[in-house]
Amino acid sequence: MKRMKQFAALVMTAALTAGMASSAVFADGTFKLGAIGPLTGAAANYGTAVVNGAQIAVDEINAAGGINGVQIEYKGEDDELDNEKSVNAYNTLKDWGMQILVGSVTSGCSIAVSEKTKADNMFQLTPSGSAKDCTNYDNVFRVCFSDPNQGMASAKYMGEHGLATKVGIIYDSSDVYSAGIEATFEEEAANQGIEIAVKEAFTADNNVDFSSQLQKCMDAGVELVFLPIYYTQAGAILQQAAMLGFQPEWFGCDGLDGMLDMDNFNKELAEGVMLLTPFAADAEDELTQNFVAAYTEAYGVTPNQFAADAYDAIYAIKAACEQAGATPDMSVSDLCEALKTAMTEIEITGLTGTITWTADGEPDKSPKAVQIQDGAYVSMQ
Amino acid sequence: MKNRMTSMTKASKDNLGTILMLVAAFVIVEILRAAGLVNAHMDGMLVPICVYATMAVSLNLVVGILGELSLGHAGFMCVGAFASAFFSKCFENSMGVFPRFLLAILIGGIVAGIFGFLIGIPVLRLNGDYLAIVTLAFGEIIKNLVNVLYVGRDSAGLHFSIKDQASLGLMEDGEMIIAGPQGITGTPFNSNFVVGFLILLISTIVVLNLINSREGRAIMAIRDNRIAAGSVGIPITRYKMFAFTLSAVIAGCAGALYSHNLSSLIATPARFGYNMSILFLVFVVLGGIGSTRGSIIAAVILTLIPEVLRFMADYRMLIYAIILIVMMIVNWNPKSRAFIQAHSVGKIFGKKKTAKSGKEGA
């Protein structure tokens, strides 16, 4: 029992010290930025990527003198991919003195929190909340493409480049992201003269064996299979298709980003896969390379698009604050009003492209289409 | 439910204690809030605490009083949450806030109760662990069903689909009410601490009164010895159905409270899945199976711990698990139990009294 007490005391002290170290006290007059995302649980890699990506941007900005000479204080809170916990995290950050929110990472949480930021009139910029309803309120902006936007862009790209006329879709009907893309893709496909021959769904409880879905695509003789899903399932689909000897064209969205880094995944299977993604970790430009180097050094993994979205979110806030001439002594509500206007006036060149915003919170940037060749992304035209 | 005892027994004193505890907690929190001593974080936790405490009361009725195991109580909460949010979305503009929210809570309770009743018809006739198996499946089925349900509304009326949004064929003026995996977005924000407290208080009073009634004694007799209870003429299935349906109704009301506290209602595996049902079971087991007061206290503590430990960042889940284990040992270790019992004579006396009068009542 005594040992246990000692251990408990040790853990408590360690945790307290860690907590204090991370919130180093600056001179009064700092911008307090909060981030919310799933840091534990099944979606932890998304939340962690956002919190870490934002941290890198914050460190860079602080090292370069801050926003208009004002340093940023930054804190990330966990929401466990749960709407209710996300609101709790928001309230915690509010008690801490947060002035601007970067979050939440996932759509449902972001919608739940936007109800609260609306009531408090706090400026909210979600890096990756892609569902349409995330930006229902005028104080909420996002960095990523919306789901409908991605579905639309995918169908347009296929139509304009004449990739295929007979298409099969395999998607996750229990996932907001996947179902959201699928719905608009279907609408736009009709306009592009693309025939959707097969549409097969799976759910989160049933996402290991895809042989029946693939068999149906094979029987219908589709030329291209559209995969608006995350890379874990897409990897399994590619593996099982190879076993069946099924070789259509594959097309996906930004959810496929990360496939090449999967453990035990034969990269040859991904040869020729096309995807629309705002961010590719092995892009040649200096900004991306610096970011990837800094991120890999700090956290030991290659950043994904979530980290890139968060990085851009912080720089967007910096640009908007500078545009509006915001100072940290402004009230949360005044800051929100100033940033709301400033967001529509700025243009930033970030990791995910050159972005401008419309007043309804949507980013205006062009998706990059890439193809996997020899185990690396190659830009398509 | 009429209390048949002429004088104040230990059991009813105990019950009064539970109710007074709730009221005192409410009054203290309200005073603190009025004095501005409650921060936004804790203020936001008040409604969820009421929701979980109500769920603990509901599940304690099944596990502790009826003696059956339910592993799908999150399913009933899910049904109540979606039914009430659906109602509120439909009548948001055509009714006043108060009557609509009241009706929404009732509808949440009634719909969950209907599901509880339907499940109970075949299962509660059986003897053994069948209820656990069926409720486990029920929870998963409800979660998946909600995820494929698309309901929209336009000037032509309601449209249903279990395929996708496009097949609803909504007109220009249409709006989605339940959008498959996106669930219900934009439920009016009506829940507050007073409503949450009232739901918790009413559920507690109903359950405590039931325990001390003729029906309650019959239900506990079934739990203690099914054959003996049957031999003295207690209609076993009827009483089991009664207790189980009541529990489902309470869970549905808690669901309604939950759904009107968040603008985005989604049935994910973490929320309304198997883990959630187990969490409710943990409240009941930690609080002491059969003790309504204990269940409420356990629910409050276990809801608060992960939030209070937020300053520990990633360590908090580790600490949470350690606290769970320690609480379980302290609560169930024979020695610590003996210690606790030795220091609460009234409790053990009250229990004996209830059991005795249960036989008398039957």
XYZ file of C-alpha atoms in Angstrom:
743
model
C 0.000 0.000 0.000
C 2.842 2.325 0.868
C 4.441 1.606 -2.448
C 1.227 2.368 -4.200
C 0.995 5.682 -2.429
C 4.522 6.503 -3.446
C 3.753 5.572 -7.005
C 0.586 7.637 -7.008
C 2.457 10.606 -5.584
C 5.121 10.199 -8.226
C 2.581 10.105 -11.018
C 0.767 13.125 -9.653
C 3.950 15.156 -9.350
C 5.087 14.175 -12.801
C 1.726 15.073 -14.292
C 1.613 18.397 -12.476
C 5.116 19.311 -13.569
C 4.328 18.352 -17.132
C 1.157 20.424 -16.993
C 3.029 23.442 -15.707
C 5.865 23.139 -18.153
C 3.555 23.104 -21.145
C 1.722 26.239 -20.106
C 4.740 28.404 -19.536
C 3.673 31.815 -18.340
C 4.182 34.696 -20.750
C 3.952 38.331 -19.960
C 0.351 39.449 -19.875
C -1.089 40.099 -23.272
C -0.928 36.844 -25.173
C -3.376 35.402 -27.617
C -4.858 32.274 -26.058
C -5.614 29.649 -28.667
C -7.315 26.384 -27.798
C -7.636 23.194 -29.820
C -10.059 20.302 -29.333
C -9.724 16.841 -30.810
C -9.727 13.132 -30.006
C -6.371 12.553 -28.285
C -7.375 9.165 -26.906
C -9.491 6.384 -28.360
C -10.058 5.104 -31.869
C -9.581 8.395 -33.708
C -6.612 9.514 -31.618
C -4.270 9.744 -34.612
C -6.435 12.496 -36.154
C -6.686 14.539 -32.977
C -3.035 14.125 -32.124
C -2.031 15.174 -35.633
C -4.101 18.349 -35.348
C -2.825 19.276 -31.903
C 0.780 18.588 -32.933
C 0.499 20.309 -36.309
C -0.903 23.396 -34.629
C 1.837 23.252 -32.003
C 4.496 23.434 -34.705
C 2.851 26.472 -36.257
C 2.527 28.143 -32.852
C 6.187 27.483 -32.039
C 7.274 28.902 -35.390
C 5.157 32.007 -34.985
C 6.304 32.586 -31.405
C 9.933 32.145 -32.419
C 9.442 34.686 -35.206
C 8.009 37.273 -32.812
C 4.350 36.278 -32.590
C 1.276 37.926 -34.055
C 1.943 41.684 -34.313
C 4.579 41.144 -31.662
C 2.204 39.302 -29.349
C 3.023 35.753 -28.307
C 0.534 32.892 -28.572
C -0.399 30.620 -25.721
C -1.744 27.352 -26.940
C -3.483 24.376 -25.340
C -5.083 21.213 -26.696
C -7.888 19.306 -24.976
C -9.160 15.777 -25.512
C -12.741 15.009 -26.601
C -12.501 11.226 -27.111
C -14.496 11.594 -30.357
C -17.602 12.314 -28.316
C -19.905 15.313 -28.760
C -20.563 15.710 -25.085
C -16.886 15.458 -24.130
C -16.097 17.990 -26.839
C -18.397 20.516 -25.192
C -16.731 19.726 -21.850
C -13.339 20.324 -23.440
C -14.603 23.625 -24.827
C -15.801 24.730 -21.397
C -12.448 23.745 -19.880
C -10.612 25.856 -22.425
C -13.008 28.715 -21.809
C -12.147 28.626 -18.110
C -8.493 28.676 -19.107
C -9.160 31.941 -20.944
C -9.264 30.805 -24.562
C -9.976 33.577 -27.070
C -9.924 31.671 -30.365
C -10.809 28.031 -30.945
C -9.111 25.727 -33.427
C -11.438 22.749 -33.558
C -13.055 20.432 -33.181
C -11.304 17.896 -35.323
C -14.306 15.760 -36.239
C -17.582 16.880 -37.758
C -20.057 15.828 -35.057
C -17.973 17.348 -32.275
C -17.449 20.497 -34.292
C -21.193 20.921 -34.793
C -21.872 20.377 -31.086
C -19.214 22.898 -30.103
C -20.324 25.472 -32.695
C -23.603 25.782 -30.788
C -21.552 26.934 -27.782
C -19.179 29.221 -29.691
C -22.223 30.827 -31.292
C -23.711 31.531 -27.859
C -20.405 32.979 -26.629
C -19.663 34.596 -29.999
C -16.190 33.086 -30.074
C -14.256 32.749 -33.312
C -14.002 29.085 -34.343
C -11.845 27.685 -37.124
C -12.142 23.939 -37.579
C -9.168 22.374 -39.365
C -10.981 19.236 -40.450
C -14.707 19.325 -39.602
C -15.908 18.610 -43.120
C -19.675 18.029 -42.778
C -21.879 20.676 -44.327
C -23.468 21.655 -40.998
C -20.118 22.496 -39.361
C -20.169 26.045 -40.702
C -23.861 26.748 -40.149
C -23.044 29.751 -38.008
C -21.227 32.846 -39.223
C -18.529 32.636 -36.524
C -17.322 29.246 -37.773
C -14.831 28.773 -40.616
C -13.008 25.687 -41.831
C -9.699 24.862 -43.496
C -10.517 21.526 -45.146
C -12.848 20.929 -48.071
C -16.437 20.229 -47.149
C -17.716 16.719 -47.878
C -20.140 17.846 -50.611
C -17.305 19.850 -52.122
C -15.069 16.759 -52.330
C -17.785 14.588 -53.860
C -18.484 17.277 -56.416
C -14.800 17.798 -57.211
C -14.218 14.060 -57.620
C -17.095 13.628 -60.060
C -16.041 16.713 -62.007
C -12.458 15.546 -62.212
C -13.507 12.149 -63.511
C -15.874 13.677 -66.032
C -13.516 16.341 -67.295
C -10.565 13.992 -67.645
C -12.686 11.212 -69.138
C -11.385 8.697 -66.607
C -14.375 6.383 -66.748
C -18.014 6.213 -67.690
C -18.974 3.158 -65.671
C -18.147 3.547 -62.016
C -18.560 1.500 -58.860
C -18.634 3.002 -55.354
C -17.678 1.318 -52.098
C -18.331 3.534 -49.090
C -18.914 3.490 -45.345
C -22.592 4.265 -44.787
C -22.076 4.654 -41.028
C -19.481 7.386 -41.434
C -20.424 11.041 -41.846
C -17.440 11.824 -44.046
C -17.920 8.897 -46.398
C -21.695 9.150 -46.708
C -21.417 12.910 -47.212
C -19.012 12.591 -50.145
C -20.948 9.736 -51.662
C -24.234 11.669 -51.722
C -22.879 14.638 -53.699
C -20.719 12.453 -55.908
C -23.840 10.631 -57.009
C -25.620 13.888 -57.803
C -22.752 15.339 -59.799
C -21.973 12.061 -61.592
C -25.319 12.288 -63.350
C -24.351 15.719 -64.739
C -20.964 14.406 -65.878
C -22.444 11.486 -67.800
C -20.940 8.937 -65.418
C -22.979 5.819 -64.844
C -22.879 4.449 -61.301
C -23.206 0.748 -61.999
C -22.591 -0.511 -58.465
C -23.028 1.212 -55.137
C -22.046 -0.908 -52.170
C -21.917 0.157 -48.536
C -20.240 -1.196 -45.438
C -20.444 -0.051 -41.828
C -18.004 0.523 -38.974
C -19.016 -2.844 -37.502
C -18.401 -4.712 -40.716
C -15.295 -3.286 -42.345
C -12.879 -6.164 -42.745
C -14.166 -8.393 -45.518
C -14.979 -6.617 -48.779
C -15.099 -9.614 -51.093
C -18.848 -9.423 -51.799
C -18.681 -5.705 -52.619
C -15.691 -6.286 -54.913
C -17.332 -9.270 -56.554
C -20.353 -7.135 -57.442
C -18.109 -4.470 -58.962
C -16.333 -7.177 -60.958
C -19.559 -8.740 -62.208
C -20.854 -5.369 -63.355
C -17.596 -4.745 -65.208
C -16.904 -1.288 -63.814
C -13.887 0.603 -65.157
C -13.215 2.593 -62.023
C -13.998 2.121 -58.340
C -14.526 5.266 -56.291
C -13.435 4.935 -52.644
C -14.581 7.909 -50.538
C -13.282 6.213 -47.376
C -10.333 6.181 -44.984
C -7.081 4.483 -45.874
C -7.317 1.534 -43.468
C -10.311 0.090 -45.277
C -9.030 1.174 -48.663
C -5.845 -0.797 -48.024
C -7.884 -3.896 -47.234
C -9.959 -3.383 -50.372
C -6.866 -3.138 -52.567
C -5.419 -6.282 -51.022
C -8.605 -8.272 -51.493
C -9.094 -6.991 -55.038
C -5.597 -8.176 -55.899
C -6.478 -11.637 -54.605
C -9.604 -11.682 -56.746
C -7.569 -10.558 -59.763
C -9.734 -7.445 -60.091
C -7.840 -4.526 -61.656
C -9.976 -1.451 -62.190
C -8.811 2.142 -61.807
C -9.035 3.346 -58.205
C -10.031 6.850 -57.213
C -10.274 8.258 -53.695
C -10.419 11.438 -51.660
C -8.180 12.872 -48.958
C -9.095 9.991 -46.638
C -6.729 7.780 -48.633
C -3.793 9.940 -47.638
C -1.698 7.882 -45.249
C -2.127 4.595 -47.096
C 1.518 4.358 -48.083
C 2.630 4.575 -44.451
C 0.442 1.707 -43.279
C 2.204 -1.182 -41.577
C 2.382 -4.448 -43.528
C 0.974 -2.858 -46.623
C 2.383 -3.879 -49.988
C 2.913 -0.536 -51.718
C 2.766 -2.146 -55.132
C -0.951 -2.645 -54.619
C -1.428 1.109 -54.480
C 0.267 1.657 -57.852
C -1.898 3.848 -60.028
C -4.371 4.811 -57.305
C -5.610 8.364 -57.890
C -6.657 10.616 -55.070
C -7.732 14.171 -54.476
C -5.830 15.500 -51.523
C -4.970 18.970 -50.327
C -1.661 17.803 -48.883
C 1.084 15.383 -49.827
C 3.902 14.879 -47.341
C 6.477 14.349 -50.075
C 5.633 17.460 -52.084
C 8.682 19.319 -53.360
C 7.933 22.841 -52.155
C 9.996 24.325 -49.365
C 7.079 24.982 -47.003
C 5.982 21.353 -47.009
C 9.494 20.035 -46.683
C 10.268 22.264 -43.706
C 7.015 21.308 -42.030
C 7.524 17.603 -42.602
C 11.074 17.803 -41.284
C 10.033 19.726 -38.159
C 7.085 17.421 -37.506
C 9.045 14.238 -38.033
C 11.770 15.462 -35.745
C 9.354 16.478 -32.995
C 6.940 13.557 -33.090
C 8.692 10.775 -34.960
C 5.995 10.234 -37.592
C 5.224 11.679 -40.994
C 2.447 14.273 -40.753
C -0.856 13.630 -42.496
C -3.382 16.069 -43.912
C -4.936 16.673 -40.483
C -1.644 18.067 -39.202
C -1.329 20.187 -42.348
C -4.868 21.560 -41.968
C -4.155 22.524 -38.359
C -0.864 24.183 -39.347
C -2.686 26.234 -41.962
C -5.438 27.054 -39.460
C -2.955 28.678 -37.087
C -1.388 30.699 -39.902
C -4.845 31.735 -41.091
C -5.625 33.016 -37.605
C -2.312 34.871 -37.574
C -3.069 36.471 -40.928
C -6.608 37.378 -39.873
C -5.434 38.876 -36.580
C -2.857 40.977 -38.409
C -5.410 42.036 -40.995
C -7.876 43.091 -38.313
C -5.210 44.646 -36.105
C -6.437 42.472 -33.267
C -4.950 42.875 -29.813
C -5.158 40.363 -26.969
C -7.013 42.767 -24.685
C -10.055 42.693 -26.966
C -13.045 40.790 -25.602
C -13.801 37.388 -27.094
C -16.836 38.756 -28.853
C -15.073 41.810 -30.335
C -12.238 39.587 -31.475
C -14.734 37.293 -33.171
C -16.400 40.174 -35.016
C -13.043 41.517 -36.168
C -11.777 38.121 -37.314
C -15.029 37.265 -39.087
C -14.531 40.212 -41.401
C -10.789 39.737 -41.697
C -11.109 36.077 -42.697
C -12.865 37.019 -45.920
C -10.122 39.509 -46.777
C -7.013 37.391 -46.309
C -5.266 34.986 -48.609
C -2.742 32.556 -47.206
C -0.386 30.212 -48.950
C -0.229 27.180 -46.745
C 0.552 23.506 -46.883
C -2.861 22.717 -48.341
C -2.708 25.311 -51.088
C -3.515 28.971 -51.510
C -6.674 29.628 -49.570
C -9.241 32.410 -49.400
C -12.474 32.255 -47.436
C -16.053 33.177 -48.189
C -18.298 34.780 -45.568
C -20.158 31.509 -45.014
C -16.951 29.934 -43.729
C -15.968 27.817 -46.734
C -12.373 27.760 -47.941
C -11.715 28.413 -51.588
C -8.765 26.336 -52.710
C -8.210 23.908 -55.526
C -7.842 20.217 -54.740
C -4.662 18.587 -55.976
C -5.096 15.340 -57.861
C -2.210 12.949 -57.363
C -1.455 9.464 -58.574
C 0.651 6.935 -56.737
C 3.594 5.936 -58.920
C 6.562 3.911 -57.681
C 5.363 4.319 -54.111
C 5.139 8.109 -54.180
C 2.624 10.801 -55.055
C 2.927 12.321 -58.515
C 0.797 15.309 -59.431
C -1.719 14.729 -62.202
C -3.085 17.206 -64.620
C -47.976 3.702 -5.308
C -49.360 3.879 -1.820
C -47.035 3.419 1.073
C -48.791 0.864 3.226
C -46.627 1.224 6.267
C -48.309 3.063 9.039
C -45.263 4.285 10.861
C -42.005 5.550 9.445
C -39.863 2.472 8.971
C -36.112 2.342 8.570
C -36.565 1.742 4.868
C -38.653 4.823 4.291
C -36.268 6.858 6.428
C -33.498 5.629 4.186
C -35.479 6.653 1.128
C -36.192 10.042 2.577
C -32.454 10.354 3.174
C -31.758 9.678 -0.503
C -34.276 12.268 -1.630
C -33.011 14.818 0.876
C -29.479 14.166 -0.362
C -30.554 14.961 -3.929
C -32.427 18.093 -2.916
C -29.534 19.276 -0.745
C -27.079 18.725 -3.593
C -29.361 20.673 -5.909
C -29.733 23.568 -3.482
C -25.981 23.743 -2.815
C -25.161 23.745 -6.525
C -27.783 26.404 -7.214
C -26.394 28.609 -4.439
C -22.859 28.167 -5.764
C -24.037 29.020 -9.260
C -25.852 32.104 -8.056
C -22.700 33.158 -6.234
C -20.735 32.691 -9.446
C -18.440 30.066 -7.954
C -19.095 27.406 -10.606
C -16.828 27.649 -13.643
C -18.003 27.023 -17.189
C -16.553 23.537 -17.225
C -18.464 22.327 -14.184
C -21.554 24.261 -15.212
C -21.567 22.389 -18.508
C -21.228 19.089 -16.659
C -24.437 19.509 -14.631
C -26.881 18.242 -17.242
C -24.721 15.233 -18.251
C -24.418 14.322 -14.569
C -28.218 14.333 -14.261
C -28.467 12.187 -17.402
C -26.034 9.570 -16.114
C -27.439 9.541 -12.599
C -30.911 8.947 -14.068
C -29.504 6.116 -16.187
C -27.972 4.608 -13.049
C -31.357 4.764 -11.276
C -32.961 3.144 -14.307
C -30.463 0.312 -14.621
C -30.386 -0.271 -10.876
C -34.090 -1.064 -11.087
C -33.375 -3.897 -13.538
C -30.098 -5.183 -12.130
C -30.505 -4.501 -8.436
C -34.230 -4.803 -7.787
C -35.438 -7.139 -10.514
C -32.242 -9.186 -10.529
C -31.968 -9.411 -14.318
C -28.948 -8.291 -16.304
C -29.414 -5.686 -19.027
C -26.449 -4.991 -21.296
C -28.277 -2.672 -23.663
C -29.482 0.231 -21.607
C -27.643 2.654 -23.872
C -30.017 1.379 -26.573
C -33.061 2.580 -24.640
C -31.367 5.898 -24.024
C -30.620 6.095 -27.752
C -34.254 5.410 -28.647
C -35.439 8.066 -26.213
C -32.864 10.562 -27.458
C -33.707 10.127 -31.128
C -37.488 9.951 -30.631
C -37.569 13.130 -28.571
C -35.125 15.019 -30.808
C -37.163 13.970 -33.840
C -40.316 15.296 -32.205
C -38.646 18.559 -31.232
C -37.265 19.073 -34.747
C -40.721 18.519 -36.239
C -42.589 20.843 -33.903
C -39.875 23.377 -33.170
C -41.737 26.248 -34.796
C -45.312 25.231 -34.136
C -45.293 24.872 -30.339
C -44.110 26.832 -27.328
C -40.864 25.740 -25.723
C -42.317 24.482 -22.469
C -45.135 22.225 -23.756
C -42.933 20.954 -26.596
C -40.014 20.008 -24.364
C -42.331 18.387 -21.836
C -43.982 16.393 -24.613
C -40.576 15.527 -26.065
C -39.448 14.056 -22.740
C -42.677 12.093 -22.439
C -42.376 10.843 -26.011
C -38.765 9.819 -25.418
C -39.876 7.861 -22.365
C -42.919 6.302 -24.002
C -41.121 5.195 -27.171
C -38.285 3.660 -25.146
C -40.913 2.043 -22.927
C -42.625 0.501 -25.957
C -39.318 -1.005 -27.070
C -38.688 -2.293 -23.545
C -42.162 -3.832 -23.479
C -41.736 -5.491 -26.885
C -38.375 -6.963 -25.901
C -39.770 -8.089 -22.584
C -42.704 -10.039 -24.070
C -40.646 -12.999 -25.263
C -37.527 -12.659 -23.151
C -38.837 -12.071 -19.655
C -40.815 -15.304 -19.832
C -37.528 -17.135 -19.845
C -35.394 -17.985 -16.886
C -31.672 -17.306 -17.024
C -29.337 -14.922 -18.789
C -31.431 -14.452 -21.900
C -32.268 -10.841 -21.128
C -28.565 -9.965 -21.082
C -28.044 -11.552 -24.497
C -31.095 -9.974 -26.083
C -30.531 -6.485 -24.682
C -26.919 -6.644 -25.826
C -28.116 -7.348 -29.351
C -30.851 -4.732 -29.043
C -28.359 -1.988 -28.217
C -26.222 -2.813 -31.249
C -29.230 -3.138 -33.568
C -30.671 0.223 -32.510
C -27.316 1.918 -33.046
C -26.996 0.506 -36.553
C -30.635 1.121 -37.407
C -30.378 4.786 -36.501
C -27.267 5.043 -38.670
C -29.099 3.995 -41.832
C -32.288 5.911 -41.158
C -32.927 8.920 -43.379
C -35.949 11.068 -42.638
C -36.660 14.319 -44.394
C -39.528 16.735 -44.477
C -40.900 19.032 -47.172
C -44.234 20.577 -47.988
C -45.559 17.185 -49.096
C -44.952 15.650 -45.673
C -42.411 13.257 -44.199
C -40.169 11.016 -46.309
C -38.432 7.897 -45.018
C -35.603 5.879 -46.451
C -33.114 3.339 -45.199
C -30.939 3.684 -48.283
C -29.552 7.172 -48.707
C -30.420 10.814 -48.746
C -30.965 11.020 -52.494
C -33.710 8.400 -52.496
C -35.883 10.594 -50.280
C -36.605 12.824 -53.273
C -36.988 15.952 -51.175
C -38.338 19.091 -52.799
C -36.553 22.429 -52.783
C -38.052 23.479 -49.458
C -37.193 20.182 -47.821
C -34.944 19.705 -44.812
C -33.305 16.618 -43.398
C -34.407 15.586 -39.921
C -32.433 12.380 -39.464
C -29.537 12.167 -41.910
C -28.216 8.626 -41.489
C -24.786 8.621 -39.864
C -24.929 12.388 -39.358
C -27.852 11.833 -37.006
C -29.979 14.775 -35.951
C -28.399 18.201 -36.181
C -29.817 21.324 -34.609
C -31.995 19.936 -31.817
C -33.191 22.932 -29.799
C -31.093 23.508 -26.724
C -33.694 23.124 -23.963
C -32.100 20.997 -21.246
C -30.931 22.788 -18.161
C -29.966 21.797 -14.665
C -33.422 22.358 -13.176
C -35.119 20.097 -15.732
C -32.349 17.521 -15.363
C -32.655 17.573 -11.612
C -36.449 17.197 -11.764
C -36.161 14.168 -14.055
C -33.612 12.601 -11.729
C -35.704 13.393 -8.647
C -38.954 12.064 -10.115
C -37.249 8.870 -11.354
C -35.704 8.341 -7.937
C -38.974 8.897 -6.079
C -40.820 6.547 -8.447
C -38.229 3.788 -8.065
C -37.916 4.165 -4.287
C -41.677 4.133 -3.843
C -41.929 1.112 -6.090
C -39.414 -0.767 -3.954
C -41.500 -0.171 -0.844
C -44.811 -1.037 -2.447
C -46.694 -4.311 -2.804
C -45.413 -4.573 -6.385
C -41.843 -3.856 -5.316
C -41.904 -6.557 -2.684
C -43.257 -8.978 -5.259
C -40.486 -8.001 -7.692
C -37.808 -8.529 -5.055
C -39.365 -11.847 -4.080
C -38.960 -12.946 -7.712
C -35.326 -11.841 -7.604
C -34.621 -13.733 -4.390
C -36.380 -16.959 -5.246
C -38.337 -17.313 -8.410
C -39.873 -20.682 -7.564
C -40.959 -19.667 -4.099
C -42.427 -16.458 -5.469
C -44.335 -18.404 -8.115
C -45.592 -20.895 -5.566
C -47.291 -18.185 -3.509
C -49.085 -16.928 -6.592
C -47.012 -13.966 -7.783
C -47.497 -13.509 -11.554
C -43.791 -13.570 -12.346
C -43.780 -12.439 -15.975
C -46.182 -9.587 -15.330
C -44.067 -8.083 -12.558
C -40.854 -8.562 -14.483
C -42.407 -6.801 -17.495
C -43.585 -3.998 -15.269
C -40.172 -3.331 -13.754
C -38.306 -3.667 -17.050
C -40.670 -1.371 -18.962
C -40.509 1.237 -16.206
C -36.729 1.099 -16.374
C -36.826 1.598 -20.153
C -39.163 4.598 -19.735
C -36.748 6.248 -17.295
C -33.835 5.558 -19.646
C -35.822 7.132 -22.502
C -36.430 10.286 -20.437
C -32.692 10.491 -19.703
C -32.097 10.154 -23.450
C -34.460 13.063 -24.126
C -32.548 15.169 -21.625
C -29.290 14.186 -23.336
C -30.430 14.969 -26.866
C -31.721 18.426 -25.928
C -28.365 19.296 -24.419
C -26.337 18.923 -27.642
C -27.005 20.255 -31.089
C -25.526 17.212 -32.807
C -26.923 13.778 -31.960
C -24.948 10.904 -33.468
C -25.096 7.199 -32.641
C -21.418 6.205 -32.669
C -20.000 2.993 -31.198
C -18.594 4.980 -28.260
C -21.856 6.790 -27.701
C -24.920 4.500 -27.391
C -22.804 1.411 -28.042
C -21.865 -1.555 -25.915
C -19.254 0.393 -23.929
C -21.832 2.901 -22.827
C -24.119 0.142 -21.508
C -21.208 -1.328 -19.603
C -20.447 2.101 -18.145
C -23.989 2.250 -16.748
C -23.521 -1.223 -15.325
C -20.316 -0.039 -13.670
C -22.270 2.788 -11.992
C -24.686 0.249 -10.542
C -22.068 -2.294 -9.487
C -19.811 0.311 -7.912
C -22.704 1.986 -6.166
C -23.703 -1.332 -4.662
C -26.197 -3.433 -6.593
C -29.696 -2.637 -5.411
C -28.798 0.673 -3.775
C -30.388 3.568 -5.626
C -28.494 6.130 -3.609
C -25.185 4.349 -4.183
C -25.829 4.148 -7.929
C -26.489 7.877 -8.123
C -23.346 8.702 -6.156
C -21.238 6.343 -8.285
C -22.652 7.872 -11.484
C -21.828 11.392 -10.320
C -18.299 10.479 -9.229
C -17.448 8.452 -12.314
C -18.780 11.150 -14.631
C -16.778 13.826 -12.853
C -13.453 11.982 -12.498
C -12.322 12.036 -16.150
C -13.248 15.710 -16.385
C -11.665 16.751 -13.095
C -8.488 14.929 -14.112
C -8.182 16.896 -17.357
C -5.090 18.701 -16.034
C -3.267 15.366 -16.197
C -3.667 15.269 -19.984
C -2.874 11.800 -21.302
C -2.474 10.257 -17.859
C -6.077 10.807 -16.890
C -7.393 7.633 -18.499
C -4.739 5.657 -16.632
C -5.699 7.294 -13.348
C -9.369 6.754 -14.125
C -8.755 3.024 -14.506
C -6.769 2.887 -11.267
C -9.524 4.707 -9.393
C -12.088 2.264 -10.809
C -10.073 -0.707 -9.569
C -9.488 0.840 -6.152
C -13.166 1.684 -5.774
C -14.147 -1.817 -6.801
C -11.788 -3.360 -4.244
C -12.885 -1.047 -1.451
C -16.515 -1.596 -2.299
C -16.485 -5.359 -2.698
C -13.612 -6.620 -0.609
C -15.173 -8.694 2.238
C -13.076 -6.937 4.864
C -13.827 -3.424 3.726
C -17.451 -4.415 3.284
C -17.540 -5.709 6.819
C -16.069 -2.428 7.962
C -18.612 -0.396 6.029
C -21.490 -2.526 7.242
C -20.337 -2.365 10.831
C -20.514 1.393 10.537
C -23.922 1.617 8.933
C -26.206 -0.503 11.042
C -29.256 1.307 9.805
C -28.633 0.235 6.252
C -28.457 -3.473 6.959
C -31.423 -3.252 9.326
C -33.416 -1.399 6.690
C -32.679 -4.060 4.114
C -33.840 -6.868 6.387
C -36.994 -4.999 7.118
C -37.699 -4.524 3.415
C -37.156 -8.166 2.674
C -39.430 -9.190 5.507
C -42.210 -6.832 4.612
C -41.780 -7.965 1.025
C -42.938 -11.398 2.037
C -45.758 -9.954 4.072
C -46.875 -7.799 1.179
C -46.924 -10.745 -1.175
